[in-house]
Coordinates of C-alpha atoms in Angstrom, one line a residue:
M1 CA -0.2 0.1 -0.2
T2 CA 1.4 3.2 -0.8
E3 CA 2.2 5.9 2.6
P4 CA 0.8 9.2 1.5
R5 CA 2.7 11.9 0.4
R6 CA 3.3 13.9 3.4
G7 CA 5.2 17.7 2.8
R8 CA 3.8 20.9 1.8
P9 CA -0.2 20.8 1.9
R10 CA -1.2 21.5 -1.8
T11 CA -2.2 25.3 -2.5
P12 CA -5.6 25.9 -3.8
L13 CA -5.8 27.2 -7.7
L14 CA -5.0 31.6 -7.5
S15 CA -7.2 33.1 -10.1
R16 CA -7.2 36.8 -10.3
D17 CA -11.3 36.6 -8.7
S18 CA -10.2 34.0 -6.1
I19 CA -8.1 36.7 -5.0
V20 CA -10.8 39.6 -5.2
A21 CA -13.3 37.8 -3.4
A22 CA -10.7 36.8 -0.4
T23 CA -9.8 40.7 -0.4
L24 CA -13.8 42.0 0.5
K25 CA -12.9 39.5 3.6
V26 CA -10.8 41.3 4.9
I27 CA -12.6 44.7 4.1
D28 CA -16.0 43.7 5.8
T29 CA -14.0 41.9 8.3
E30 CA -10.9 44.7 8.9
G31 CA -11.9 47.1 6.4
V32 CA -9.6 48.8 4.0
A33 CA -6.8 49.5 6.4
G34 CA -7.1 45.7 6.9
V35 CA -5.7 44.9 3.1
G36 CA -2.3 44.4 2.4
M37 CA -0.7 41.5 0.7
R38 CA -0.6 39.4 4.3
S39 CA -3.6 39.7 4.9
V40 CA -5.1 38.5 1.6
A41 CA -2.9 35.3 1.2
R42 CA -3.5 35.1 4.7
A43 CA -7.0 34.5 4.1
L44 CA -6.4 32.2 0.9
G45 CA -3.7 30.3 2.4
V46 CA -0.9 30.6 0.5
D47 CA 2.1 32.4 0.3
A48 CA 1.8 36.2 -0.2
K49 CA 4.7 35.4 -3.0
S50 CA 1.8 34.4 -5.0
L51 CA 0.0 36.6 -5.1
Y52 CA 2.0 39.2 -7.5
N53 CA 1.5 36.6 -10.0
H54 CA -2.0 38.4 -10.6
V55 CA -1.5 41.4 -8.5
D56 CA 0.3 44.2 -8.4
G57 CA 1.4 44.7 -4.5
K58 CA -1.9 46.5 -2.5
D59 CA -2.9 49.2 -4.7
G60 CA -3.6 46.3 -7.3
L61 CA -5.3 44.7 -4.7
L62 CA -7.5 47.8 -4.0
D63 CA -7.7 48.3 -8.0
A64 CA -8.9 44.6 -8.3
V65 CA -11.6 45.5 -6.0
A66 CA -13.1 48.3 -6.8
E67 CA -12.9 47.0 -10.7
H68 CA -14.5 44.3 -9.4
L69 CA -17.5 46.3 -7.9
L70 CA -17.6 49.0 -10.3
G71 CA -17.9 45.8 -13.2
G72 CA -21.4 44.7 -11.1
L73 CA -23.0 47.8 -12.0
V74 CA -26.5 47.7 -13.3
L75 CA -26.6 51.0 -15.5
P76 CA -29.8 51.8 -16.7
A77 CA -30.8 52.3 -20.1
P78 CA -31.2 55.7 -21.2
T79 CA -34.7 57.5 -22.0
G80 CA -34.4 60.5 -23.7
D81 CA -34.6 61.8 -20.1
A82 CA -31.8 63.9 -18.8
R83 CA -33.6 64.3 -15.9
R84 CA -34.6 60.8 -14.4
D85 CA -31.7 59.6 -16.2
L86 CA -28.9 61.2 -14.5
R87 CA -31.0 60.0 -11.5
A88 CA -31.2 56.5 -12.6
I89 CA -27.5 56.5 -12.5
A90 CA -27.2 58.5 -9.8
Q91 CA -29.4 55.3 -8.2
A92 CA -27.1 52.3 -9.3
F93 CA -23.9 53.4 -9.0
R94 CA -25.5 53.9 -5.1
T95 CA -26.9 50.3 -5.4
R96 CA -23.1 49.4 -6.1
A97 CA -21.4 51.2 -3.5
L98 CA -23.3 49.8 -1.3
A99 CA -23.7 46.3 -1.8
H100 CA -20.6 46.2 0.7
P101 CA -20.2 49.4 2.9
A102 CA -16.5 48.6 3.7
A103 CA -15.2 49.0 0.7
A104 CA -17.4 51.5 -1.0
P105 CA -15.0 53.8 -0.7
L106 CA -12.9 52.0 -3.3
V107 CA -15.6 52.2 -5.5
L108 CA -16.0 56.5 -4.8
T109 CA -12.0 57.5 -4.9
R110 CA -10.0 54.9 -7.2
Q111 CA -9.5 56.8 -10.3
L112 CA -9.8 53.4 -12.7
S113 CA -8.9 53.3 -16.6
S114 CA -10.4 50.9 -17.7
L115 CA -13.5 49.8 -19.2
E116 CA -15.5 49.1 -15.7
G117 CA -14.2 52.3 -14.7
L118 CA -15.0 54.3 -17.2
A119 CA -18.6 52.7 -17.9
P120 CA -20.3 54.8 -15.2
V121 CA -18.5 58.2 -16.7
D122 CA -19.1 57.4 -20.1
A123 CA -23.0 56.9 -19.2
V124 CA -23.4 60.0 -17.2
L125 CA -21.1 61.4 -20.3
E126 CA -23.2 60.0 -23.3
V127 CA -26.9 61.8 -21.0
L128 CA -25.0 65.0 -20.9
L129 CA -23.9 65.6 -24.6
A130 CA -27.4 64.6 -25.2
A131 CA -29.1 67.1 -22.7
G132 CA -27.0 70.0 -24.7
A133 CA -23.8 70.7 -23.2
S134 CA -20.6 71.4 -25.3
T135 CA -18.0 68.5 -24.4
Q136 CA -16.0 71.1 -21.7
E137 CA -19.6 72.1 -20.3
S138 CA -20.4 68.3 -19.9
V139 CA -16.5 67.7 -18.4
H140 CA -17.3 70.1 -15.7
L141 CA -21.2 68.7 -14.7
L142 CA -19.5 64.9 -14.3
R143 CA -17.2 66.6 -12.6
M144 CA -19.4 68.4 -10.1
L145 CA -21.4 65.4 -9.5
L146 CA -19.1 62.3 -8.7
A147 CA -18.0 65.2 -6.3
T148 CA -21.3 65.7 -4.8
L149 CA -22.5 61.7 -5.2
I150 CA -19.0 60.5 -3.4
G151 CA -19.2 62.9 -1.1
T152 CA -23.6 62.3 -1.0
L153 CA -22.3 58.0 -0.2
L154 CA -19.1 58.4 1.6
R155 CA -21.3 60.3 4.5
E156 CA -23.2 58.0 4.5
V157 CA -21.1 54.6 4.8
S158 CA -19.4 56.0 7.4
A159 CA -22.1 57.3 9.7
A160 CA -22.8 55.5 13.2
P161 CA -25.2 52.4 12.5
T162 CA -27.0 54.5 14.6
F163 CA -27.5 58.1 13.4
G164 CA -30.3 58.7 11.9
S165 CA -32.6 57.5 14.7
D166 CA -34.4 59.7 16.6
D167 CA -31.4 61.0 19.7
G168 CA -33.4 63.1 22.0
A169 CA -30.5 63.1 23.4
R170 CA -28.3 64.8 20.6
R171 CA -31.3 66.9 20.1
E172 CA -31.3 68.2 23.5
A173 CA -26.9 69.2 23.4
L174 CA -28.0 71.2 19.6
Q175 CA -30.8 73.2 21.0
A176 CA -28.2 74.0 24.5
S177 CA -25.5 75.3 22.6
G178 CA -26.9 79.0 23.0
L179 CA -26.1 78.6 18.9
P180 CA -29.3 80.4 17.7
A181 CA -29.9 78.3 13.6
V182 CA -28.7 75.2 15.4
A183 CA -31.0 75.5 18.6
R184 CA -33.5 76.4 16.1
T185 CA -32.9 72.9 13.6
A186 CA -32.1 71.4 16.3
P187 CA -34.9 68.8 15.7
H188 CA -33.9 68.2 11.6
L189 CA -29.8 68.4 12.8
A190 CA -29.9 65.2 15.3
E191 CA -31.6 63.1 12.3
F192 CA -30.4 61.7 9.2
D193 CA -32.2 59.6 7.5
R194 CA -29.6 58.4 4.8
E195 CA -32.2 57.8 1.7
A196 CA -33.8 61.6 2.1
E197 CA -30.9 62.8 2.1
F198 CA -29.4 60.7 -0.8
E199 CA -33.0 61.3 -2.2
Y200 CA -32.8 65.9 -1.5
T201 CA -28.7 66.3 -2.6
V202 CA -28.9 64.2 -6.0
D203 CA -32.5 66.2 -6.8
L204 CA -30.6 69.1 -6.7
A205 CA -27.6 68.7 -8.2
V206 CA -29.4 67.6 -11.0
T207 CA -31.2 70.5 -11.0
A208 CA -28.5 72.8 -10.8
V209 CA -27.1 70.8 -14.1
L210 CA -30.2 70.8 -15.7
D211 CA -31.0 74.5 -15.5
R212 CA -27.0 74.9 -15.9
I213 CA -27.6 73.4 -19.9
A214 CA -30.3 75.1 -20.6
R215 CA -29.2 78.6 -20.6

């Protein structure tokens, strides 16, 4: 009878997909700050050096995750209604960003030149150009929309889980601040409805963009 072969256990086959999945697991448990070649290799049960055949260091890991998440973005079919189309793109972007809240900052802040990273940009530019914006102005408007969307989503994913509930203590503290405007608006400042804030912000930004194009 042949004795079982001893030695180092066989390592699982590595692929970009398996590395991305392992990186997401690290992010979900330790946050983006916990990502590194060693932490991801440990999650996979392999030597960190083997990852370099698939990604170029930590930045490569983060870009791969961002591209994976953006690659799953389902862009809505254009309707020809600029307001409706821009709002739909923003909502699709939010849905994908929040699929892994801890990884959302990567989707929102990594500058990617891949097709995955450029697809949302192209979709927005198509709407702006069709609405009558010049090529130069469409880029300005795109950057404003992205900055607004990224800002509100980063606030959403970084807000504490309890922020937005009826926080009586916070409301009372704001009312007792001695600052007239703060005290007057305390009931609203103490609350944070993620969905309502996102809808309000996107609607305001889209209205500003379309008004600018119509001038």
